[in-house]
JSON list of C-alpha atoms in Angstrom, two decimals:
[
{"chain": "A", "resi": 1, "resn": "MET", "atom": "CA", "xyz": [-70.27, -104.06, 162.15]},
{"chain": "A", "resi": 2, "resn": "GLU", "atom": "CA", "xyz": [-71.66, -102.55, 159.28]},
{"chain": "A", "resi": 3, "resn": "THR", "atom": "CA", "xyz": [-75.04, -103.04, 160.17]},
{"chain": "A", "resi": 4, "resn": "LEU", "atom": "CA", "xyz": [-77.26, -100.03, 160.70]},
{"chain": "A", "resi": 5, "resn": "GLU", "atom": "CA", "xyz": [-78.02, -101.10, 164.56]},
{"chain": "A", "resi": 6, "resn": "VAL", "atom": "CA", "xyz": [-74.08, -101.23, 165.41]},
{"chain": "A", "resi": 7, "resn": "LEU", "atom": "CA", "xyz": [-73.00, -97.87, 163.46]},
{"chain": "A", "resi": 8, "resn": "THR", "atom": "CA", "xyz": [-76.03, -96.09, 165.16]},
{"chain": "A", "resi": 9, "resn": "TYR", "atom": "CA", "xyz": [-74.58, -97.02, 168.88]},
{"chain": "A", "resi": 10, "resn": "PHE", "atom": "CA", "xyz": [-71.05, -96.21, 167.51]},
{"chain": "A", "resi": 11, "resn": "LEU", "atom": "CA", "xyz": [-72.00, -92.77, 166.17]},
{"chain": "A", "resi": 12, "resn": "ARG", "atom": "CA", "xyz": [-74.19, -92.20, 169.55]},
{"chain": "A", "resi": 13, "resn": "ILE", "atom": "CA", "xyz": [-70.70, -92.59, 171.47]},
{"chain": "A", "resi": 14, "resn": "LEU", "atom": "CA", "xyz": [-68.62, -90.87, 169.18]},
{"chain": "A", "resi": 15, "resn": "GLY", "atom": "CA", "xyz": [-70.93, -87.55, 169.42]},
{"chain": "A", "resi": 16, "resn": "SER", "atom": "CA", "xyz": [-69.23, -84.42, 168.70]},
{"chain": "A", "resi": 17, "resn": "GLU", "atom": "CA", "xyz": [-65.85, -86.02, 169.04]},
{"chain": "A", "resi": 18, "resn": "THR", "atom": "CA", "xyz": [-64.10, -86.65, 165.59]},
{"chain": "A", "resi": 19, "resn": "LYS", "atom": "CA", "xyz": [-62.29, -89.75, 166.78]},
{"chain": "A", "resi": 20, "resn": "MET", "atom": "CA", "xyz": [-62.59, -92.92, 168.78]},
{"chain": "A", "resi": 21, "resn": "GLN", "atom": "CA", "xyz": [-59.43, -94.29, 170.50]},
{"chain": "A", "resi": 22, "resn": "MET", "atom": "CA", "xyz": [-59.14, -98.07, 170.10]},
{"chain": "A", "resi": 23, "resn": "VAL", "atom": "CA", "xyz": [-57.28, -99.83, 173.22]},
{"chain": "A", "resi": 24, "resn": "ILE", "atom": "CA", "xyz": [-56.50, -103.53, 172.56]},
{"chain": "A", "resi": 25, "resn": "TYR", "atom": "CA", "xyz": [-55.65, -105.72, 175.62]},
{"chain": "A", "resi": 26, "resn": "GLY", "atom": "CA", "xyz": [-54.83, -109.48, 175.82]},
{"chain": "A", "resi": 27, "resn": "ILE", "atom": "CA", "xyz": [-54.27, -110.02, 171.95]},
{"chain": "A", "resi": 28, "resn": "GLY", "atom": "CA", "xyz": [-52.15, -112.93, 172.73]},
{"chain": "A", "resi": 29, "resn": "SER", "atom": "CA", "xyz": [-49.07, -114.05, 170.82]},
{"chain": "A", "resi": 30, "resn": "ILE", "atom": "CA", "xyz": [-49.51, -113.00, 167.11]},
{"chain": "A", "resi": 31, "resn": "GLU", "atom": "CA", "xyz": [-46.14, -114.64, 166.36]},
{"chain": "A", "resi": 32, "resn": "SER", "atom": "CA", "xyz": [-47.12, -117.99, 167.73]},
{"chain": "A", "resi": 33, "resn": "TYR", "atom": "CA", "xyz": [-50.94, -118.46, 166.97]},
{"chain": "A", "resi": 34, "resn": "ASP", "atom": "CA", "xyz": [-53.82, -118.02, 164.32]},
{"chain": "A", "resi": 35, "resn": "CYS", "atom": "CA", "xyz": [-56.51, -116.75, 166.65]},
{"chain": "A", "resi": 36, "resn": "PRO", "atom": "CA", "xyz": [-54.46, -113.54, 168.01]},
{"chain": "A", "resi": 37, "resn": "ARG", "atom": "CA", "xyz": [-53.36, -113.06, 164.38]},
{"chain": "A", "resi": 38, "resn": "LEU", "atom": "CA", "xyz": [-57.18, -113.15, 162.86]},
{"chain": "A", "resi": 39, "resn": "GLN", "atom": "CA", "xyz": [-58.27, -110.94, 165.98]},
{"chain": "A", "resi": 40, "resn": "LEU", "atom": "CA", "xyz": [-55.56, -108.60, 165.28]},
{"chain": "A", "resi": 41, "resn": "SER", "atom": "CA", "xyz": [-56.41, -108.23, 161.76]},
{"chain": "A", "resi": 42, "resn": "PHE", "atom": "CA", "xyz": [-59.95, -107.54, 162.41]},
{"chain": "A", "resi": 43, "resn": "ALA", "atom": "CA", "xyz": [-58.97, -104.52, 164.30]},
{"chain": "A", "resi": 44, "resn": "ILE", "atom": "CA", "xyz": [-56.74, -103.21, 161.54]},
{"chain": "A", "resi": 45, "resn": "LEU", "atom": "CA", "xyz": [-59.39, -103.52, 159.17]},
{"chain": "A", "resi": 46, "resn": "ILE", "atom": "CA", "xyz": [-61.96, -101.41, 161.44]},
{"chain": "A", "resi": 47, "resn": "LYS", "atom": "CA", "xyz": [-59.65, -98.61, 161.63]},
{"chain": "A", "resi": 48, "resn": "ARG", "atom": "CA", "xyz": [-58.90, -98.86, 157.71]},
{"chain": "A", "resi": 49, "resn": "LYS", "atom": "CA", "xyz": [-62.50, -98.92, 157.18]},
{"chain": "A", "resi": 50, "resn": "PHE", "atom": "CA", "xyz": [-63.79, -96.35, 159.23]},
{"chain": "A", "resi": 51, "resn": "ASP", "atom": "CA", "xyz": [-62.04, -92.94, 159.43]},
{"chain": "A", "resi": 52, "resn": "TRP", "atom": "CA", "xyz": [-63.33, -91.94, 162.81]},
{"chain": "A", "resi": 53, "resn": "ILE", "atom": "CA", "xyz": [-61.17, -94.75, 164.41]},
{"chain": "A", "resi": 54, "resn": "GLY", "atom": "CA", "xyz": [-58.15, -92.74, 165.89]},
{"chain": "A", "resi": 55, "resn": "ASP", "atom": "CA", "xyz": [-55.08, -94.38, 167.25]},
{"chain": "A", "resi": 56, "resn": "ILE", "atom": "CA", "xyz": [-54.65, -97.89, 168.27]},
{"chain": "A", "resi": 57, "resn": "GLU", "atom": "CA", "xyz": [-52.88, -98.60, 171.47]},
{"chain": "A", "resi": 58, "resn": "VAL", "atom": "CA", "xyz": [-51.68, -102.63, 172.33]},
{"chain": "A", "resi": 59, "resn": "PHE", "atom": "CA", "xyz": [-51.09, -104.40, 175.68]},
{"chain": "A", "resi": 60, "resn": "ASP", "atom": "CA", "xyz": [-50.21, -108.12, 176.30]},
{"chain": "A", "resi": 61, "resn": "PRO", "atom": "CA", "xyz": [-47.48, -108.98, 178.86]},
{"chain": "A", "resi": 62, "resn": "VAL", "atom": "CA", "xyz": [-46.46, -111.83, 176.51]},
{"chain": "A", "resi": 63, "resn": "LEU", "atom": "CA", "xyz": [-45.73, -109.85, 173.18]},
{"chain": "A", "resi": 64, "resn": "SER", "atom": "CA", "xyz": [-42.15, -110.44, 172.37]},
{"chain": "A", "resi": 65, "resn": "THR", "atom": "CA", "xyz": [-39.60, -107.53, 170.71]},
{"chain": "A", "resi": 66, "resn": "THR", "atom": "CA", "xyz": [-40.41, -108.97, 167.25]},
{"chain": "A", "resi": 67, "resn": "GLU", "atom": "CA", "xyz": [-44.17, -108.50, 167.76]},
{"chain": "A", "resi": 68, "resn": "THR", "atom": "CA", "xyz": [-43.82, -105.06, 169.21]},
{"chain": "A", "resi": 69, "resn": "ASN", "atom": "CA", "xyz": [-42.11, -104.02, 166.11]},
{"chain": "A", "resi": 70, "resn": "ALA", "atom": "CA", "xyz": [-44.19, -105.74, 163.98]},
{"chain": "A", "resi": 71, "resn": "LEU", "atom": "CA", "xyz": [-47.47, -103.88, 165.90]},
{"chain": "A", "resi": 72, "resn": "GLU", "atom": "CA", "xyz": [-45.45, -100.33, 165.72]},
{"chain": "A", "resi": 73, "resn": "ALA", "atom": "CA", "xyz": [-44.88, -100.98, 162.06]},
{"chain": "A", "resi": 74, "resn": "LEU", "atom": "CA", "xyz": [-48.58, -101.59, 161.76]},
{"chain": "A", "resi": 75, "resn": "GLY", "atom": "CA", "xyz": [-49.17, -98.31, 163.00]},
{"chain": "A", "resi": 76, "resn": "CYS", "atom": "CA", "xyz": [-50.27, -99.32, 166.65]},
{"chain": "A", "resi": 77, "resn": "THR", "atom": "CA", "xyz": [-48.84, -97.93, 170.02]},
{"chain": "A", "resi": 78, "resn": "VAL", "atom": "CA", "xyz": [-47.15, -101.04, 172.36]},
{"chain": "A", "resi": 79, "resn": "LEU", "atom": "CA", "xyz": [-48.08, -99.72, 175.75]},
{"chain": "A", "resi": 80, "resn": "LYS", "atom": "CA", "xyz": [-45.13, -99.92, 178.48]},
{"chain": "A", "resi": 81, "resn": "VAL", "atom": "CA", "xyz": [-46.74, -100.50, 181.37]},
{"chain": "A", "resi": 82, "resn": "ASN", "atom": "CA", "xyz": [-49.72, -102.73, 182.14]},
{"chain": "A", "resi": 83, "resn": "GLU", "atom": "CA", "xyz": [-52.82, -101.11, 183.16]},
{"chain": "A", "resi": 84, "resn": "GLN", "atom": "CA", "xyz": [-54.44, -104.46, 184.29]},
{"chain": "A", "resi": 85, "resn": "GLY", "atom": "CA", "xyz": [-57.53, -103.45, 181.99]},
{"chain": "A", "resi": 86, "resn": "ARG", "atom": "CA", "xyz": [-58.10, -100.25, 184.04]},
{"chain": "A", "resi": 87, "resn": "ARG", "atom": "CA", "xyz": [-58.32, -97.56, 181.77]},
{"chain": "A", "resi": 88, "resn": "GLN", "atom": "CA", "xyz": [-60.53, -94.59, 182.11]},
{"chain": "A", "resi": 89, "resn": "ALA", "atom": "CA", "xyz": [-62.98, -93.84, 179.08]},
{"chain": "A", "resi": 90, "resn": "VAL", "atom": "CA", "xyz": [-62.66, -89.93, 179.59]},
{"chain": "A", "resi": 91, "resn": "LYS", "atom": "CA", "xyz": [-63.22, -89.77, 175.51]},
{"chain": "A", "resi": 92, "resn": "PRO", "atom": "CA", "xyz": [-64.62, -92.04, 173.17]},
{"chain": "A", "resi": 93, "resn": "THR", "atom": "CA", "xyz": [-62.97, -95.29, 173.41]},
{"chain": "A", "resi": 94, "resn": "MET", "atom": "CA", "xyz": [-63.00, -98.71, 171.69]},
{"chain": "A", "resi": 95, "resn": "PHE", "atom": "CA", "xyz": [-62.13, -101.44, 174.42]},
{"chain": "A", "resi": 96, "resn": "PHE", "atom": "CA", "xyz": [-60.94, -104.48, 172.01]},
{"chain": "A", "resi": 97, "resn": "MET", "atom": "CA", "xyz": [-60.56, -107.49, 174.17]},
{"chain": "A", "resi": 98, "resn": "PRO", "atom": "CA", "xyz": [-61.42, -110.82, 172.25]},
{"chain": "A", "resi": 99, "resn": "HIS", "atom": "CA", "xyz": [-61.59, -113.83, 174.62]},
{"chain": "A", "resi": 100, "resn": "CYS", "atom": "CA", "xyz": [-59.96, -111.93, 177.64]},
{"chain": "A", "resi": 101, "resn": "GLU", "atom": "CA", "xyz": [-60.51, -113.37, 181.07]},
{"chain": "A", "resi": 102, "resn": "ALA", "atom": "CA", "xyz": [-63.27, -112.15, 183.13]},
{"chain": "A", "resi": 103, "resn": "VAL", "atom": "CA", "xyz": [-61.44, -110.55, 185.75]},
{"chain": "A", "resi": 104, "resn": "LEU", "atom": "CA", "xyz": [-59.68, -108.17, 183.13]},
{"chain": "A", "resi": 105, "resn": "TYR", "atom": "CA", "xyz": [-63.40, -107.11, 182.04]},
{"chain": "A", "resi": 106, "resn": "ASP", "atom": "CA", "xyz": [-64.38, -106.23, 185.42]},
{"chain": "A", "resi": 107, "resn": "ASN", "atom": "CA", "xyz": [-61.29, -104.32, 185.72]},
{"chain": "A", "resi": 108, "resn": "LEU", "atom": "CA", "xyz": [-62.23, -102.37, 183.17]},
{"chain": "A", "resi": 109, "resn": "LEU", "atom": "CA", "xyz": [-65.70, -101.93, 184.02]},
{"chain": "A", "resi": 110, "resn": "GLN", "atom": "CA", "xyz": [-64.78, -101.06, 187.90]},
{"chain": "A", "resi": 111, "resn": "ALA", "atom": "CA", "xyz": [-62.64, -98.51, 186.71]},
{"chain": "A", "resi": 112, "resn": "ASN", "atom": "CA", "xyz": [-65.64, -96.98, 184.56]},
{"chain": "A", "resi": 113, "resn": "TRP", "atom": "CA", "xyz": [-68.29, -97.70, 186.81]},
{"chain": "A", "resi": 114, "resn": "ARG", "atom": "CA", "xyz": [-69.69, -94.25, 186.30]},
{"chain": "A", "resi": 115, "resn": "PRO", "atom": "CA", "xyz": [-72.37, -93.25, 183.55]},
{"chain": "A", "resi": 116, "resn": "GLU", "atom": "CA", "xyz": [-69.89, -90.57, 182.08]},
{"chain": "A", "resi": 117, "resn": "ASN", "atom": "CA", "xyz": [-67.41, -93.25, 181.48]},
{"chain": "A", "resi": 118, "resn": "LEU", "atom": "CA", "xyz": [-69.56, -96.16, 180.38]},
{"chain": "A", "resi": 119, "resn": "ASN", "atom": "CA", "xyz": [-71.24, -93.76, 178.08]},
{"chain": "A", "resi": 120, "resn": "GLN", "atom": "CA", "xyz": [-68.30, -93.13, 176.09]},
{"chain": "A", "resi": 121, "resn": "MET", "atom": "CA", "xyz": [-67.11, -96.56, 175.80]},
{"chain": "A", "resi": 122, "resn": "VAL", "atom": "CA", "xyz": [-67.50, -99.65, 173.57]},
{"chain": "A", "resi": 123, "resn": "LEU", "atom": "CA", "xyz": [-66.38, -103.09, 174.47]},
{"chain": "A", "resi": 124, "resn": "PHE", "atom": "CA", "xyz": [-65.77, -105.86, 172.00]},
{"chain": "A", "resi": 125, "resn": "GLY", "atom": "CA", "xyz": [-64.83, -109.31, 173.83]},
{"chain": "A", "resi": 126, "resn": "ASN", "atom": "CA", "xyz": [-66.72, -112.27, 175.28]},
{"chain": "A", "resi": 127, "resn": "SER", "atom": "CA", "xyz": [-70.64, -112.25, 175.37]},
{"chain": "A", "resi": 128, "resn": "PHE", "atom": "CA", "xyz": [-71.56, -111.01, 179.00]},
{"chain": "A", "resi": 129, "resn": "GLU", "atom": "CA", "xyz": [-75.27, -112.82, 178.46]},
{"chain": "A", "resi": 130, "resn": "LYS", "atom": "CA", "xyz": [-73.08, -116.01, 178.16]},
{"chain": "A", "resi": 131, "resn": "TYR", "atom": "CA", "xyz": [-71.29, -115.24, 181.63]},
{"chain": "A", "resi": 132, "resn": "GLU", "atom": "CA", "xyz": [-74.78, -114.76, 183.16]},
{"chain": "A", "resi": 133, "resn": "GLN", "atom": "CA", "xyz": [-76.42, -117.88, 181.62]},
{"chain": "A", "resi": 134, "resn": "TYR", "atom": "CA", "xyz": [-73.23, -119.68, 182.93]},
{"chain": "A", "resi": 135, "resn": "VAL", "atom": "CA", "xyz": [-73.70, -118.63, 186.61]},
{"chain": "A", "resi": 136, "resn": "SER", "atom": "CA", "xyz": [-77.44, -119.37, 186.24]},
{"chain": "A", "resi": 137, "resn": "GLU", "atom": "CA", "xyz": [-77.13, -122.88, 185.18]},
{"chain": "A", "resi": 138, "resn": "PHE", "atom": "CA", "xyz": [-73.93, -123.78, 187.03]},
{"chain": "A", "resi": 139, "resn": "LYS", "atom": "CA", "xyz": [-74.09, -121.80, 189.93]},
{"chain": "A", "resi": 140, "resn": "ASN", "atom": "CA", "xyz": [-70.24, -121.03, 189.73]},
{"chain": "A", "resi": 141, "resn": "SER", "atom": "CA", "xyz": [-69.28, -118.61, 192.82]},
{"chain": "A", "resi": 142, "resn": "VAL", "atom": "CA", "xyz": [-65.76, -118.48, 191.21]},
{"chain": "A", "resi": 143, "resn": "ILE", "atom": "CA", "xyz": [-67.25, -116.57, 188.07]},
{"chain": "A", "resi": 144, "resn": "VAL", "atom": "CA", "xyz": [-69.34, -114.43, 190.04]},
{"chain": "A", "resi": 145, "resn": "ASP", "atom": "CA", "xyz": [-66.37, -113.48, 192.26]},
{"chain": "A", "resi": 146, "resn": "SER", "atom": "CA", "xyz": [-64.15, -112.46, 189.20]},
{"chain": "A", "resi": 147, "resn": "ALA", "atom": "CA", "xyz": [-66.98, -110.90, 187.47]},
{"chain": "A", "resi": 148, "resn": "ARG", "atom": "CA", "xyz": [-69.18, -108.94, 189.42]},
{"chain": "A", "resi": 149, "resn": "PHE", "atom": "CA", "xyz": [-69.09, -105.62, 187.47]},
{"chain": "A", "resi": 150, "resn": "VAL", "atom": "CA", "xyz": [-69.46, -107.52, 184.09]},
{"chain": "A", "resi": 151, "resn": "LEU", "atom": "CA", "xyz": [-72.99, -109.35, 185.66]},
{"chain": "A", "resi": 152, "resn": "GLY", "atom": "CA", "xyz": [-73.97, -105.86, 187.24]},
{"chain": "A", "resi": 153, "resn": "VAL", "atom": "CA", "xyz": [-73.79, -104.15, 184.03]},
{"chain": "A", "resi": 154, "resn": "ARG", "atom": "CA", "xyz": [-75.77, -106.28, 182.08]},
{"chain": "A", "resi": 155, "resn": "ARG", "atom": "CA", "xyz": [-78.92, -104.34, 182.80]},
{"chain": "A", "resi": 156, "resn": "PHE", "atom": "CA", "xyz": [-77.49, -101.08, 181.33]},
{"chain": "A", "resi": 157, "resn": "SER", "atom": "CA", "xyz": [-76.01, -102.45, 178.62]},
{"chain": "A", "resi": 158, "resn": "VAL", "atom": "CA", "xyz": [-77.02, -103.43, 175.03]},
{"chain": "A", "resi": 159, "resn": "GLU", "atom": "CA", "xyz": [-75.53, -106.65, 173.43]},
{"chain": "A", "resi": 160, "resn": "VAL", "atom": "CA", "xyz": [-75.12, -107.32, 170.23]},
{"chain": "A", "resi": 161, "resn": "GLY", "atom": "CA", "xyz": [-73.45, -110.98, 168.93]},
{"chain": "A", "resi": 162, "resn": "VAL", "atom": "CA", "xyz": [-70.94, -111.54, 166.37]},
{"chain": "A", "resi": 163, "resn": "ASP", "atom": "CA", "xyz": [-71.91, -114.08, 163.88]},
{"chain": "A", "resi": 164, "resn": "VAL", "atom": "CA", "xyz": [-69.03, -116.21, 162.92]},
{"chain": "A", "resi": 165, "resn": "VAL", "atom": "CA", "xyz": [-70.14, -117.39, 159.06]},
{"chain": "A", "resi": 166, "resn": "SER", "atom": "CA", "xyz": [-66.75, -119.75, 158.42]},
{"chain": "A", "resi": 167, "resn": "ASP", "atom": "CA", "xyz": [-65.34, -122.42, 160.57]},
{"chain": "A", "resi": 168, "resn": "ASP", "atom": "CA", "xyz": [-62.11, -120.98, 159.87]},
{"chain": "A", "resi": 169, "resn": "PHE", "atom": "CA", "xyz": [-62.68, -117.63, 162.13]},
{"chain": "A", "resi": 170, "resn": "PHE", "atom": "CA", "xyz": [-64.70, -119.61, 164.83]},
{"chain": "A", "resi": 171, "resn": "ARG", "atom": "CA", "xyz": [-62.31, -120.15, 167.38]},
{"chain": "A", "resi": 172, "resn": "ALA", "atom": "CA", "xyz": [-61.22, -116.56, 167.12]},
{"chain": "A", "resi": 173, "resn": "PHE", "atom": "CA", "xyz": [-64.42, -114.89, 167.36]},
{"chain": "A", "resi": 174, "resn": "HIS", "atom": "CA", "xyz": [-66.83, -117.63, 168.88]},
{"chain": "A", "resi": 175, "resn": "ASP", "atom": "CA", "xyz": [-69.09, -116.36, 171.40]},
{"chain": "A", "resi": 176, "resn": "SER", "atom": "CA", "xyz": [-67.96, -112.68, 170.58]},
{"chain": "A", "resi": 177, "resn": "SER", "atom": "CA", "xyz": [-70.06, -109.55, 171.36]},
{"chain": "A", "resi": 178, "resn": "TRP", "atom": "CA", "xyz": [-70.26, -105.78, 171.23]},
{"chain": "A", "resi": 179, "resn": "HIS", "atom": "CA", "xyz": [-71.16, -104.39, 174.11]},
{"chain": "A", "resi": 180, "resn": "PHE", "atom": "CA", "xyz": [-72.91, -100.79, 174.45]},
{"chain": "A", "resi": 181, "resn": "PHE", "atom": "CA", "xyz": [-73.87, -98.97, 177.68]},
{"chain": "A", "resi": 182, "resn": "LYS", "atom": "CA", "xyz": [-76.53, -96.18, 177.81]},
{"chain": "A", "resi": 183, "resn": "LEU", "atom": "CA", "xyz": [-77.08, -94.88, 181.44]},
{"chain": "A", "resi": 184, "resn": "ASP", "atom": "CA", "xyz": [-78.62, -91.35, 182.76]},
{"chain": "A", "resi": 185, "resn": "PRO", "atom": "CA", "xyz": [-75.74, -89.13, 183.59]},
{"chain": "A", "resi": 186, "resn": "GLN", "atom": "CA", "xyz": [-77.33, -87.33, 186.19]},
{"chain": "A", "resi": 187, "resn": "LYS", "atom": "CA", "xyz": [-78.00, -90.50, 188.39]},
{"chain": "A", "resi": 188, "resn": "GLU", "atom": "CA", "xyz": [-75.22, -92.17, 190.28]},
{"chain": "A", "resi": 189, "resn": "LEU", "atom": "CA", "xyz": [-74.41, -95.97, 189.69]},
{"chain": "A", "resi": 190, "resn": "GLU", "atom": "CA", "xyz": [-75.05, -97.68, 192.60]},
{"chain": "A", "resi": 191, "resn": "LEU", "atom": "CA", "xyz": [-73.44, -101.19, 193.56]},
{"chain": "A", "resi": 192, "resn": "GLU", "atom": "CA", "xyz": [-76.77, -102.44, 194.91]},
{"chain": "A", "resi": 193, "resn": "THR", "atom": "CA", "xyz": [-77.06, -104.59, 191.83]},
{"chain": "A", "resi": 194, "resn": "LEU", "atom": "CA", "xyz": [-73.70, -106.17, 192.29]},
{"chain": "A", "resi": 195, "resn": "LYS", "atom": "CA", "xyz": [-75.21, -106.94, 196.07]},
{"chain": "A", "resi": 196, "resn": "ILE", "atom": "CA", "xyz": [-78.20, -108.74, 194.74]},
{"chain": "A", "resi": 197, "resn": "ILE", "atom": "CA", "xyz": [-75.90, -110.98, 192.34]},
{"chain": "A", "resi": 198, "resn": "ASN", "atom": "CA", "xyz": [-74.09, -112.16, 195.16]},
{"chain": "A", "resi": 199, "resn": "CYS", "atom": "CA", "xyz": [-76.91, -112.74, 197.33]},
{"chain": "A", "resi": 200, "resn": "SER", "atom": "CA", "xyz": [-79.13, -114.46, 194.80]},
{"chain": "A", "resi": 201, "resn": "THR", "atom": "CA", "xyz": [-75.89, -116.78, 194.09]},
{"chain": "A", "resi": 202, "resn": "LYS", "atom": "CA", "xyz": [-75.81, -117.91, 197.81]},
{"chain": "A", "resi": 203, "resn": "GLU", "atom": "CA", "xyz": [-79.46, -118.73, 197.53]},
{"chain": "A", "resi": 204, "resn": "MET", "atom": "CA", "xyz": [-78.82, -121.08, 194.53]}
]
């Protein structure tokens, strides 16, 4: 994350604001599995490293009372309501969503399907490029149905992949990327791209 390219994207999103909120969806059980613990550790380290990262909010329906207490002890706020990933980015927001289901990314993008929202958010999660490659190679209509906005936003996004330098971290971060969006705020974001994707998939 410390590369000049990535930091430049973050600072563009931050603009004149002093803080960027972090929202963590679908982290999993940090008590039971190594991958969620590594992913959460990465999120906490980001906040400690960069003073412009603001409050951290977390939600996963599997979180136990013990896990909730641990997260709160780390300074996080555990959400009580399942937003289904539909939080609108009305201010600079990092959505930290490693290895979530495609439909959760799609819900987030659909809720923010306007330039002024997309331009204020950064998403850490599965590679959207990989989704596109999978659909192209396997012609999987199930993926298309659950990731219409993921596929549709590709033309407006910049994806920066994460290099996993150790086997110890592979399962937690493989095929993960930072996603940044840059759209003309004066233009309405049409859904024609989604229709094209559906049509082309049917022709395959």
